[in-house]
Short mmCIF file of C-alpha atoms (C1' of nucleotides) in Angstrom, two decimals:
data_model
loop_
_atom_site.label_atom_id
_atom_site.label_comp_id
_atom_site.label_asym_id
_atom_site.label_seq_id
_atom_site.Cartn_x
_atom_site.Cartn_y
_atom_site.Cartn_z
CA UNK A 175 130.35 107.57 160.17
CA UNK A 176 131.48 107.72 156.58
CA UNK A 177 129.25 106.17 153.97
CA UNK A 178 129.75 102.41 153.87
CA UNK A 179 128.98 100.52 150.66
CA UNK A 180 126.18 98.00 151.10
CA UNK A 181 128.25 95.03 152.19
CA UNK A 182 125.99 92.02 152.05
CA UNK A 183 127.34 89.75 154.73
CA UNK A 184 130.32 89.18 156.96
CA UNK A 185 133.26 90.58 155.02
CA UNK A 186 135.04 91.45 151.80
CA UNK A 187 133.38 90.36 148.62
CA UNK A 188 130.61 92.68 147.46
CA UNK A 189 129.24 89.68 145.56
CA UNK A 190 129.23 91.11 142.05
CA UNK A 191 127.17 89.64 139.27
CA UNK A 192 130.18 87.76 137.93
CA UNK A 193 130.99 86.27 141.33
CA UNK A 194 127.44 84.99 141.69
CA UNK A 195 127.66 83.51 138.21
CA UNK A 196 130.94 81.75 138.98
CA UNK A 197 129.65 80.38 142.27
CA UNK A 198 126.46 78.99 140.78
CA UNK A 199 128.39 77.57 137.83
CA UNK A 200 131.01 75.85 139.97
CA UNK A 201 128.42 74.47 142.38
CA UNK A 202 126.17 73.02 139.70
CA UNK A 203 129.17 71.58 137.87
CA UNK A 204 130.33 69.88 141.05
CA UNK A 205 126.89 68.47 141.71
CA UNK A 206 126.71 67.04 138.20
CA UNK A 207 130.22 65.57 138.31
CA UNK A 208 129.64 64.05 141.75
CA UNK A 209 126.34 62.53 140.59
CA UNK A 210 124.24 64.54 143.05
CA UNK A 211 122.31 65.06 139.84
CA UNK A 212 122.33 61.69 138.09
CA UNK A 213 122.47 61.63 134.27
CA UNK A 214 118.99 62.21 132.88
CA UNK A 215 117.88 64.26 135.86
CA UNK A 216 115.73 67.23 134.95
CA UNK A 217 116.97 70.50 136.41
CA UNK A 218 114.14 72.90 137.26
CA UNK A 219 115.11 76.46 136.42
CA UNK A 220 112.54 77.78 138.86
CA UNK A 221 113.66 75.57 141.75
CA UNK A 222 117.36 76.34 141.23
CA UNK A 223 116.67 80.05 140.89
CA UNK A 224 114.76 79.94 144.18
CA UNK A 225 117.62 78.05 145.86
CA UNK A 226 120.15 80.68 144.80
CA UNK A 227 117.82 83.52 145.67
CA UNK A 228 117.66 84.95 142.15
CA UNK A 229 115.27 84.86 139.22
CA UNK A 230 115.43 82.56 136.23
CA UNK A 231 117.33 85.05 134.10
CA UNK A 232 120.80 84.77 135.73
CA UNK A 233 120.33 81.07 136.31
CA UNK A 234 119.56 80.45 132.65
CA UNK A 235 122.88 82.03 131.82
CA UNK A 236 124.61 79.44 133.99
CA UNK A 237 122.68 76.61 132.37
CA UNK A 238 123.61 77.93 128.92
CA UNK A 239 127.28 77.79 129.92
CA UNK A 240 126.90 74.25 131.25
CA UNK A 241 125.24 73.28 127.99
CA UNK A 242 128.22 74.68 126.08
CA UNK A 243 130.42 72.47 128.24
CA UNK A 244 128.33 69.44 127.42
CA UNK A 245 127.05 68.81 130.95
CA UNK A 246 123.37 69.59 130.39
CA UNK A 247 121.04 69.76 127.40
CA UNK A 248 117.99 72.01 127.09
CA UNK A 249 114.95 71.25 124.93
CA UNK A 250 112.28 73.88 124.30
CA UNK A 251 109.08 73.01 126.06
CA UNK A 252 110.47 69.88 127.69
CA UNK A 253 113.22 70.71 130.18
CA UNK A 254 116.93 70.88 130.92
CA UNK A 255 118.50 67.49 131.50
CA UNK A 256 121.86 66.30 132.78
CA UNK A 257 123.64 64.62 129.87
CA UNK A 258 124.43 60.94 130.00
CA UNK A 259 127.88 59.40 129.72
CA UNK A 260 128.77 56.02 128.28
CA UNK A 261 132.17 54.37 128.44
CA UNK A 262 132.37 53.52 124.76
CA UNK A 263 131.26 56.99 123.66
CA UNK A 264 134.03 58.56 125.74
CA UNK A 265 136.83 56.58 124.12
CA UNK A 266 137.70 59.47 121.80
CA UNK A 267 137.73 61.93 124.65
CA UNK A 268 139.99 59.69 126.72
CA UNK A 269 142.49 59.23 123.90
CA UNK A 270 142.65 62.99 123.62
CA UNK A 271 143.05 63.43 127.36
CA UNK A 272 146.05 61.10 127.30
CA UNK A 273 147.88 63.26 124.79
CA UNK A 274 146.94 66.47 126.58
CA UNK A 275 148.14 65.12 129.92
CA UNK A 276 151.54 64.48 128.40
CA UNK A 277 151.55 67.99 126.95
CA UNK A 278 151.15 69.51 130.42
CA UNK A 279 154.66 68.21 131.15
CA UNK A 280 156.14 69.52 127.89
CA UNK A 281 154.41 72.88 127.37
CA UNK A 282 155.32 75.62 129.85
CA UNK A 283 155.82 73.44 132.95
CA UNK A 284 156.27 75.36 136.22
CA UNK A 285 157.61 73.81 139.47
CA UNK A 286 155.29 73.98 142.48
CA UNK A 287 155.54 77.02 144.74
CA UNK A 288 155.14 76.87 148.51
CA UNK A 289 151.36 77.11 148.35
CA UNK A 290 151.11 74.28 145.83
CA UNK A 291 153.46 72.09 147.89
CA UNK A 292 151.15 72.65 150.83
CA UNK A 293 148.14 71.71 148.74
CA UNK A 294 149.86 68.51 147.61
CA UNK A 295 150.72 67.62 151.22
CA UNK A 296 147.06 68.04 152.20
CA UNK A 297 145.90 66.01 149.25
CA UNK A 298 148.33 63.22 150.07
CA UNK A 299 147.11 63.19 153.67
CA UNK A 300 143.52 62.99 152.51
CA UNK A 301 144.39 60.13 150.16
CA UNK A 302 146.00 58.14 152.96
CA UNK A 303 143.27 59.02 155.43
CA UNK A 304 140.56 56.88 153.87
CA UNK A 305 139.60 53.78 155.80
CA UNK A 306 138.63 50.32 154.57
CA UNK A 307 135.11 51.46 153.55
CA UNK A 308 135.55 54.86 151.92
CA UNK A 309 132.75 57.15 150.83
CA UNK A 310 132.71 57.12 147.01
CA UNK A 311 131.55 60.71 146.68
CA UNK A 312 134.18 62.09 149.06
CA UNK A 313 136.84 60.10 147.27
CA UNK A 314 135.71 61.35 143.86
CA UNK A 315 135.94 64.88 145.25
CA UNK A 316 139.53 64.20 146.33
CA UNK A 317 140.42 62.97 142.87
CA UNK A 318 138.91 66.12 141.41
CA UNK A 319 140.86 68.37 143.77
CA UNK A 320 144.07 66.51 142.93
CA UNK A 321 143.47 66.97 139.22
CA UNK A 322 142.90 70.70 139.60
CA UNK A 323 146.10 70.94 141.66
CA UNK A 324 148.07 69.12 138.96
CA UNK A 325 146.81 71.61 136.41
CA UNK A 326 148.72 74.32 138.28
CA UNK A 327 151.93 72.67 137.08
CA UNK A 328 151.61 74.20 133.62
CA UNK A 329 151.57 77.91 132.86
CA UNK A 330 149.92 77.29 129.51
CA UNK A 331 146.52 78.81 130.16
CA UNK A 332 144.70 77.49 127.07
CA UNK A 333 146.00 73.98 127.74
CA UNK A 334 144.81 74.16 131.33
CA UNK A 335 141.39 75.38 130.28
CA UNK A 336 141.00 72.58 127.76
CA UNK A 337 142.20 69.84 130.11
CA UNK A 338 139.76 70.92 132.80
CA UNK A 339 136.95 71.20 130.29
CA UNK A 340 137.49 67.62 129.14
CA UNK A 341 138.01 66.39 132.69
CA UNK A 342 134.70 67.72 133.96
CA UNK A 343 132.99 66.21 130.96
CA UNK A 344 134.37 62.70 131.53
CA UNK A 345 134.92 62.32 135.26
CA UNK A 346 131.36 61.20 136.06
CA UNK A 347 131.94 57.89 134.33
CA UNK A 348 134.36 56.85 137.07
CA UNK A 349 131.96 57.41 139.95
CA UNK A 350 129.17 55.88 137.91
CA UNK A 351 131.27 52.75 137.40
CA UNK A 352 131.96 52.54 141.13
CA UNK A 353 128.26 52.72 141.97
CA UNK A 354 127.52 50.11 139.31
CA UNK A 355 130.08 47.77 140.94
CA UNK A 356 132.04 47.72 137.70
CA UNK A 357 135.01 49.13 139.61
CA UNK A 358 136.28 47.99 142.99
CA UNK A 359 136.48 51.06 145.20
CA UNK A 360 139.13 49.67 147.55
CA UNK A 361 141.38 48.86 144.61
CA UNK A 362 140.76 52.33 143.16
CA UNK A 363 141.78 53.94 146.44
CA UNK A 364 144.97 51.90 146.51
CA UNK A 365 145.81 52.75 142.91
CA UNK A 366 145.17 56.44 143.54
CA UNK A 367 147.45 56.49 146.58
CA UNK A 368 150.24 55.05 144.47
CA UNK A 369 149.54 57.62 141.73
CA UNK A 370 149.77 60.50 144.19
CA UNK A 371 152.97 59.14 145.75
CA UNK A 372 154.61 58.49 142.39
CA UNK A 373 153.73 61.90 140.98
CA UNK A 374 154.94 63.67 144.13
CA UNK A 375 158.20 61.72 143.98
CA UNK A 376 158.74 62.91 140.42
CA UNK A 377 157.91 66.47 141.41
CA UNK A 378 160.36 66.43 144.32
CA UNK A 379 163.27 65.82 141.96
CA UNK A 380 161.90 68.45 139.59
CA UNK A 381 160.98 66.03 136.80
CA UNK A 382 157.66 67.52 135.69
CA UNK A 383 157.68 65.66 132.39
CA UNK A 384 157.76 62.33 134.23
CA UNK A 385 155.01 63.48 136.56
CA UNK A 386 152.86 64.19 133.51
CA UNK A 387 153.69 60.78 132.02
CA UNK A 388 152.70 59.05 135.24
CA UNK A 389 149.41 60.93 135.18
CA UNK A 390 148.93 59.94 131.56
CA UNK A 391 149.54 56.30 132.40
CA UNK A 392 147.01 56.38 135.21
CA UNK A 393 144.34 58.02 133.06
CA UNK A 394 144.89 55.29 130.49
CA UNK A 395 144.81 52.46 133.03
CA UNK A 396 141.75 53.91 134.73
CA UNK A 397 139.90 53.91 131.42
CA UNK A 398 141.00 50.34 130.71
CA UNK A 399 139.75 49.18 134.10
CA UNK A 400 136.37 50.73 133.35
CA UNK A 401 136.21 49.05 129.94
CA UNK A 402 137.25 45.71 131.44
CA UNK A 403 134.66 46.23 134.13
CA UNK A 404 132.00 46.44 131.46
CA UNK A 405 133.05 43.24 129.71
CA UNK A 406 133.54 41.42 133.01
CA UNK A 407 130.02 42.32 134.03
CA UNK A 408 128.72 41.23 130.66
CA UNK A 409 130.52 37.89 130.73
CA UNK A 410 129.38 37.29 134.29
CA UNK A 411 125.74 37.48 133.30
CA UNK B 38 94.39 70.73 102.13
CA UNK B 39 95.89 69.02 105.10
CA UNK B 40 97.13 71.17 107.94
CA UNK B 41 100.50 72.66 107.07
CA UNK B 42 102.85 73.70 109.86
CA UNK B 43 103.51 77.43 109.89
CA UNK B 44 106.46 77.55 107.51
CA UNK B 45 108.00 80.99 107.84
CA UNK B 46 109.49 81.66 104.44
CA UNK B 47 110.52 80.02 101.24
CA UNK B 48 111.34 76.46 102.23
CA UNK B 49 112.52 73.91 104.74
CA UNK B 50 113.82 75.21 108.01
CA UNK B 51 111.14 76.31 110.45
CA UNK B 52 113.85 78.50 112.01
CA UNK B 53 113.79 77.15 115.54
CA UNK B 54 115.26 79.04 118.46
CA UNK B 55 118.44 76.98 118.26
CA UNK B 56 118.86 77.68 114.55
CA UNK B 57 118.56 81.41 115.14
CA UNK B 58 121.11 81.15 117.91
CA UNK B 59 123.56 79.25 115.73
CA UNK B 60 123.16 81.69 112.85
CA UNK B 61 123.72 84.75 115.03
CA UNK B 62 126.66 83.09 116.76
CA UNK B 63 128.38 82.05 113.53
CA UNK B 64 127.81 85.43 111.91
CA UNK B 65 129.17 87.46 114.82
CA UNK B 66 132.12 85.11 115.17
CA UNK B 67 132.95 85.54 111.48
CA UNK B 68 132.70 89.31 111.75
CA UNK B 69 135.06 89.34 114.72
CA UNK B 70 137.58 86.98 113.12
CA UNK B 71 137.52 88.90 109.83
CA UNK B 72 138.02 92.19 111.68
CA UNK B 73 134.69 93.65 110.57
CA UNK B 74 134.63 94.40 114.29
CA UNK B 75 138.15 95.50 115.17
CA UNK B 76 139.54 94.57 118.60
CA UNK B 77 138.27 97.04 121.18
CA UNK B 78 135.07 97.75 119.28
CA UNK B 79 132.02 98.10 121.47
CA UNK B 80 129.13 95.86 120.41
CA UNK B 81 125.74 97.43 121.09
CA UNK B 82 123.28 94.81 122.29
CA UNK B 83 120.38 96.97 121.21
CA UNK B 84 121.72 97.60 117.71
CA UNK B 85 122.58 93.94 117.11
CA UNK B 86 119.21 92.81 118.45
CA UNK B 87 117.52 95.22 116.05
CA UNK B 88 119.62 93.95 113.16
CA UNK B 89 118.62 90.34 113.83
CA UNK B 90 115.00 91.29 114.44
CA UNK B 91 114.89 90.01 118.02
CA UNK B 92 115.08 91.49 121.48
CA UNK B 93 118.16 91.75 123.66
CA UNK B 94 117.43 88.51 125.52
CA UNK B 95 118.36 85.99 122.80
CA UNK B 96 121.21 88.17 121.62
CA UNK B 97 122.70 88.34 125.10
CA UNK B 98 122.82 84.58 125.07
CA UNK B 99 124.96 84.70 121.94
CA UNK B 100 127.27 87.30 123.48
CA UNK B 101 127.63 85.16 126.60
CA UNK B 102 128.75 82.26 124.41
CA UNK B 103 131.23 84.46 122.56
CA UNK B 104 132.57 85.62 125.92
CA UNK B 105 133.08 81.99 126.94
CA UNK B 106 135.07 81.53 123.73
CA UNK B 107 137.22 84.53 124.56
CA UNK B 108 136.11 86.67 121.63
CA UNK B 109 134.29 89.41 123.57
CA UNK B 110 134.28 90.70 127.11
CA UNK B 111 131.33 92.28 128.92
CA UNK B 112 131.60 94.77 131.78
CA UNK B 113 128.56 95.77 133.81
CA UNK B 114 127.56 99.34 133.12
CA UNK B 115 130.23 99.87 130.49
CA UNK B 116 129.71 97.68 127.46
CA UNK B 117 130.64 94.54 125.55
CA UNK B 118 133.97 94.81 123.75
CA UNK B 119 135.77 92.72 121.18
CA UNK B 120 138.87 91.28 122.89
CA UNK B 121 142.30 92.27 121.72
CA UNK B 122 144.98 89.90 120.46
CA UNK B 123 148.72 90.34 120.74
CA UNK B 124 151.36 88.17 119.09
CA UNK B 125 153.38 87.56 122.23
CA UNK B 126 150.33 86.71 124.34
CA UNK B 127 149.28 84.09 121.82
CA UNK B 128 152.58 82.20 121.93
CA UNK B 129 151.17 79.65 124.37
CA UNK B 130 148.08 79.13 122.26
CA UNK B 131 150.14 78.63 119.13
CA UNK B 132 152.41 76.07 120.76
CA UNK B 133 149.30 74.18 121.78
CA UNK B 134 147.79 74.44 118.31
CA UNK B 135 150.94 72.88 116.86
CA UNK B 136 150.57 69.78 118.99
CA UNK B 137 146.84 69.54 118.37
CA UNK B 138 147.32 69.83 114.60
CA UNK B 139 149.62 66.84 114.71
CA UNK B 140 147.06 64.95 116.78
CA UNK B 141 144.43 65.35 114.07
CA UNK B 142 146.57 63.05 111.93
CA UNK B 143 147.09 60.49 114.70
CA UNK B 144 143.72 60.36 116.48
CA UNK B 145 140.84 58.88 114.48
CA UNK B 146 141.86 60.09 111.01
CA UNK B 147 139.25 59.55 108.28
CA UNK B 148 139.97 59.79 104.53
CA UNK B 149 137.95 62.37 102.59
CA UNK B 150 134.64 61.29 101.10
CA UNK B 151 133.34 62.51 97.75
CA UNK B 152 131.82 65.65 99.23
CA UNK B 153 135.04 66.59 100.99
CA UNK B 154 137.08 65.98 97.85
CA UNK B 155 134.74 68.37 96.07
CA UNK B 156 135.20 70.95 98.80
CA UNK B 157 138.97 70.64 98.55
CA UNK B 158 138.85 71.09 94.78
CA UNK B 159 136.81 74.27 95.19
CA UNK B 160 139.16 75.56 97.86
CA UNK B 161 142.18 74.87 95.68
CA UNK B 162 140.53 76.71 92.81
CA UNK B 163 139.80 79.69 95.04
CA UNK B 164 143.39 79.69 96.28
CA UNK B 165 144.76 79.80 92.73
CA UNK B 166 142.15 82.31 91.61
CA UNK B 167 143.56 85.28 93.48
CA UNK B 168 145.26 87.92 91.35
CA UNK B 169 148.34 90.04 92.07
CA UNK B 170 146.42 92.36 94.43
CA UNK B 171 144.17 90.08 96.52
CA UNK B 172 141.54 91.27 98.99
CA UNK B 173 142.87 90.48 102.50
CA UNK B 174 139.42 89.81 103.97
CA UNK B 175 138.37 87.44 101.18
CA UNK B 176 141.68 85.64 101.48
CA UNK B 177 141.34 85.30 105.25
CA UNK B 178 137.88 83.83 104.65
CA UNK B 179 139.41 81.27 102.31
CA UNK B 180 142.00 80.29 104.92
CA UNK B 181 139.19 79.88 107.45
CA UNK B 182 137.16 77.68 105.10
CA UNK B 183 140.20 75.55 104.38
CA UNK B 184 140.85 75.06 108.07
CA UNK B 185 137.28 73.97 108.72
CA UNK B 186 137.53 71.53 105.82
CA UNK B 187 140.76 70.05 107.22
CA UNK B 188 139.00 69.46 110.54
CA UNK B 189 136.71 67.01 108.76
CA UNK B 190 139.72 64.70 108.40
CA UNK B 191 139.44 63.56 112.01
CA UNK B 192 136.49 61.75 113.51
CA UNK B 193 137.55 62.75 117.01
CA UNK B 194 134.77 65.16 117.89
CA UNK B 195 136.31 66.65 121.05
CA UNK B 196 139.60 67.24 119.22
CA UNK B 197 137.78 68.96 116.39
CA UNK B 198 135.84 71.16 118.78
CA UNK B 199 138.99 72.22 120.62
CA UNK B 200 141.00 72.90 117.47
CA UNK B 201 138.27 75.10 116.07
CA UNK B 202 137.86 76.87 119.38
CA UNK B 203 141.54 77.78 119.46
CA UNK B 204 141.60 78.63 115.78
CA UNK B 205 138.81 81.18 116.04
CA UNK B 206 140.52 82.70 119.02
CA UNK B 207 143.86 83.19 117.28
CA UNK B 208 143.14 83.70 113.60
CA UNK B 209 142.54 87.47 113.85
CA UNK B 210 146.20 88.08 114.53
CA UNK B 211 147.06 87.02 110.98
CA UNK B 212 144.72 89.49 109.27
CA UNK B 213 145.72 92.15 111.75
CA UNK B 214 149.39 91.60 110.84
CA UNK B 215 148.55 91.91 107.14
CA UNK B 216 146.76 95.23 107.67
CA UNK B 217 149.68 96.45 109.79
CA UNK B 218 152.07 95.63 106.94
CA UNK B 219 153.92 93.26 109.22
CA UNK B 220 153.14 90.47 106.76
CA UNK B 221 153.45 90.60 102.98
CA UNK B 222 150.10 89.55 101.57
CA UNK B 223 151.47 88.39 98.22
CA UNK B 224 153.97 86.15 99.97
CA UNK B 225 151.24 84.82 102.25
CA UNK B 226 149.10 83.91 99.24
CA UNK B 227 152.00 82.11 97.66
CA UNK B 228 152.77 80.20 100.84
CA UNK B 229 149.13 79.24 101.27
CA UNK B 230 148.89 77.90 97.73
CA UNK B 231 151.86 75.67 98.40
CA UNK B 232 150.31 74.52 101.69
CA UNK B 233 147.07 73.57 99.97
CA UNK B 234 148.87 71.75 97.18
CA UNK B 235 151.18 69.88 99.57
CA UNK B 236 148.38 68.81 101.87
CA UNK B 237 146.21 67.66 98.98
CA UNK B 238 149.14 65.66 97.59
CA UNK B 239 149.52 63.89 100.92
CA UNK B 240 145.78 63.24 101.06
CA UNK B 241 145.72 61.74 97.55
CA UNK B 242 148.10 59.00 98.59
CA UNK B 243 146.14 58.49 101.80
CA UNK B 244 148.85 59.76 104.14
CA UNK B 245 146.74 61.74 106.60
CA UNK B 246 149.47 61.86 109.21
CA UNK B 247 151.77 63.66 106.80
CA UNK B 248 148.98 66.04 105.84
CA UNK B 249 148.62 66.92 109.51
CA UNK B 250 152.37 67.41 109.86
CA UNK B 251 152.42 69.74 106.87
CA UNK B 252 149.62 71.73 108.45
CA UNK B 253 151.52 71.82 111.71
CA UNK B 254 154.64 73.09 109.96
CA UNK B 255 152.69 75.86 108.25
CA UNK B 256 151.03 76.97 111.49
CA UNK B 257 154.47 77.17 113.07
CA UNK B 258 156.03 79.05 110.17
CA UNK B 259 153.09 81.42 109.96
CA UNK B 260 153.54 82.32 113.61
CA UNK B 261 157.27 82.80 113.13
CA UNK B 262 156.69 85.13 110.19
CA UNK B 263 154.36 87.21 112.37
CA UNK B 264 156.93 87.37 115.18
CA UNK B 265 159.70 88.28 112.75
CA UNK B 266 157.38 90.88 111.28
CA UNK B 267 157.19 92.52 114.68
CA UNK B 268 160.93 92.60 115.26
CA UNK B 269 161.58 93.74 111.68
CA UNK B 270 159.19 96.62 112.15
CA UNK B 271 160.82 97.46 115.46
CA UNK B 272 164.36 97.38 114.07
CA UNK B 273 163.28 99.46 111.10
CA UNK B 274 162.16 102.30 113.33
"C1'" DT C 49 88.00 48.22 122.50
"C1'" DC C 50 91.01 51.01 119.94
"C1'" DA C 51 92.60 54.96 116.99
"C1'" DG C 52 92.92 59.65 116.56
"C1'" DA C 53 91.94 64.33 117.61
"C1'" DT C 54 91.94 67.58 121.29
"C1'" DA C 55 92.39 69.92 125.73
"C1'" DT C 56 95.55 70.64 129.40
"C1'" DA C 57 99.66 71.26 132.10
"C1'" DG C 58 104.19 72.51 132.50
"C1'" DA C 59 108.56 73.44 130.55
"C1'" DT C 60 111.86 76.63 127.97
"C1'" DG C 61 112.22 80.94 125.00
"C1'" DT C 62 111.16 85.95 124.40
"C1'" DG C 63 110.09 90.80 125.16
"C1'" DC C 64 109.97 94.67 128.01
"C1'" DA C 65 110.52 97.67 131.99
"C1'" DC C 66 113.43 98.71 135.60
"C1'" DA C 67 117.61 98.28 138.77
"C1'" DA C 68 122.59 98.53 139.28
"C1'" DC C 69 126.61 100.32 137.82
"C1'" DA C 70 130.40 103.04 135.64
"C1'" DA C 71 132.14 106.98 132.96
"C1'" DC C 72 131.77 111.75 132.00
"C1'" DG C 73 130.91 116.61 132.69
"C1'" DC C 74 130.18 120.40 135.50
"C1'" DA C 75 130.04 123.30 139.17
"C1'" DA C 76 131.16 124.64 143.88
"C1'" DT C 77 134.92 125.26 146.94
"C1'" DA C 78 139.42 125.39 149.35
"C1'" DT D 19 144.01 126.45 139.95
"C1'" DA D 20 143.26 121.99 141.51
"C1'" DT D 21 139.96 118.99 143.66
"C1'" DT D 22 136.04 117.09 145.34
"C1'" DG D 23 131.26 116.04 145.08
"C1'" DC D 24 127.17 115.28 142.46
"C1'" DG D 25 124.01 114.86 138.65
"C1'" DT D 26 123.49 113.03 133.97
"C1'" DT D 27 123.72 109.58 130.58
"C1'" DG D 28 124.23 105.27 128.64
"C1'" DT D 29 125.33 100.46 129.38
"C1'" DT D 30 124.82 95.70 131.21
"C1'" DG D 31 122.19 92.83 134.68
"C1'" DT D 32 117.63 91.36 136.69
"C1'" DG D 33 112.76 90.31 137.38
"C1'" DC D 34 108.45 89.26 135.64
"C1'" DA D 35 104.68 88.42 132.44
"C1'" DC D 36 103.68 86.19 128.36
"C1'" DA D 37 104.54 83.40 123.97
"C1'" DT D 38 105.77 79.01 122.18
"C1'" DC D 39 106.40 74.35 122.31
"C1'" DT D 40 106.03 69.34 123.88
"C1'" DA D 41 104.27 65.40 126.41
"C1'" DT D 42 100.39 63.51 128.58
"C1'" DA D 43 95.77 62.66 129.66
"C1'" DT D 44 91.12 62.81 128.08
"C1'" DC D 45 87.39 62.64 125.08
"C1'" DT D 46 85.04 61.15 120.87
"C1'" DG D 47 83.69 58.18 117.26
"C1'" DA D 48 83.79 53.97 114.75
#
DNA sequence: TCAGATATAGATGTGCACAACAACGCAATA
DNA sequence: TATTGCGTTGTTGTGCACATCTATATCTGA
């Protein structure tokens, strides 16, 4: 036998330090955005390090990154906490996201390749596969996957990076509003199905700018529904 | 005497961990953007830690942040290197910066307060204070300070953060072009003086949108001069 | 009973020693 | 002479013990 490098597992990836970092980062980000860790939750460095089978040192690097992205906040001697999100505070971020969404259709748009078409078909099937009583978390995950897929329609790397950064910072407010009954989940599912269908229709005729405008409109309307949800709740008290 | 907290120095700041981090981060970022560390330079963690009087651990945190901002790149077992910048690669980033500059005049613009007016007066004085043979580094520092001051004209925090992020990632190419004689420094100084004067004129009549458009135009023209500088050099060979 | 100082517990931040890894040089060999 | 293998060296990544800091509970005295 020739010398075989220490492959830790079934196949392929030698699991480099960077890969571990990316995996931990993506997983924690997903948990925060899907409210597995509610805003205000304290994240124990020791517990997370034990879960990932490492020491605190690499994990702290991940938390530092998440702090730079505005998802957690560390205080010396107290703890690391998931940041909170409020509708009114996010108004600035949403206005910016509107403009950036439109830019994805104007700056370096690229038509979908075969792989991306396949991804869109799967996403559409998932969107239409939800029953009358959908699981909010699973649906939020679908929305997230759809957003990431849409980002592949622009070749402008910095724009993509910024859009995703802002998305992950704001998306929790939607799921939070659903749980707080300020949004009607069934209506949200219906609206999302129409958004997917409309955007795919625009993409099929190669009109990426219109696809971006449709996305922009839905981001705007989604935010307005959340704001109205707040005032409705208030006036109903 | 009542108990006095252990003040480490002359006055005020107790120099918390976060303050140290911010200072190290800002200083290294400035050095990279002002080409004190040329692209490709290897940054020694040990040497930098010694310079700041700490161990590698806090310094590594700073380097990790800089890597997230695209200013350095670490490779296990090799070193941490200042990233390189090429005019053609930055085309996407510049197109994005154009759009974002315009947004600063449309999204949450705020007129200058007394302090900001004072800052602008100082900046204008510095701009007109350069002689016939200006120091490129000092002039680049002035441009940087002016940009940061302009960012105070929008109250949209996420927009400000993103604009600065992209600025620090692209600004080195200007100074690099000056050193490579692809840009004429005297002409650049003249152009910058006009930019400052024009923007301040727009601000005095309260037209922040026009100020942003002027800035946008100058970013665009600056990039074009750099591109032309490349082709001119090439055709002159 | 209440105000304030103090001890305690538990968290993040830091320093140091070592592991993992990559580049280089050098020598042995076909 | 070209090439392959290996040891050396220097770097980043990791683990662990300890320092530093904050919030809470407890004790003390009026």
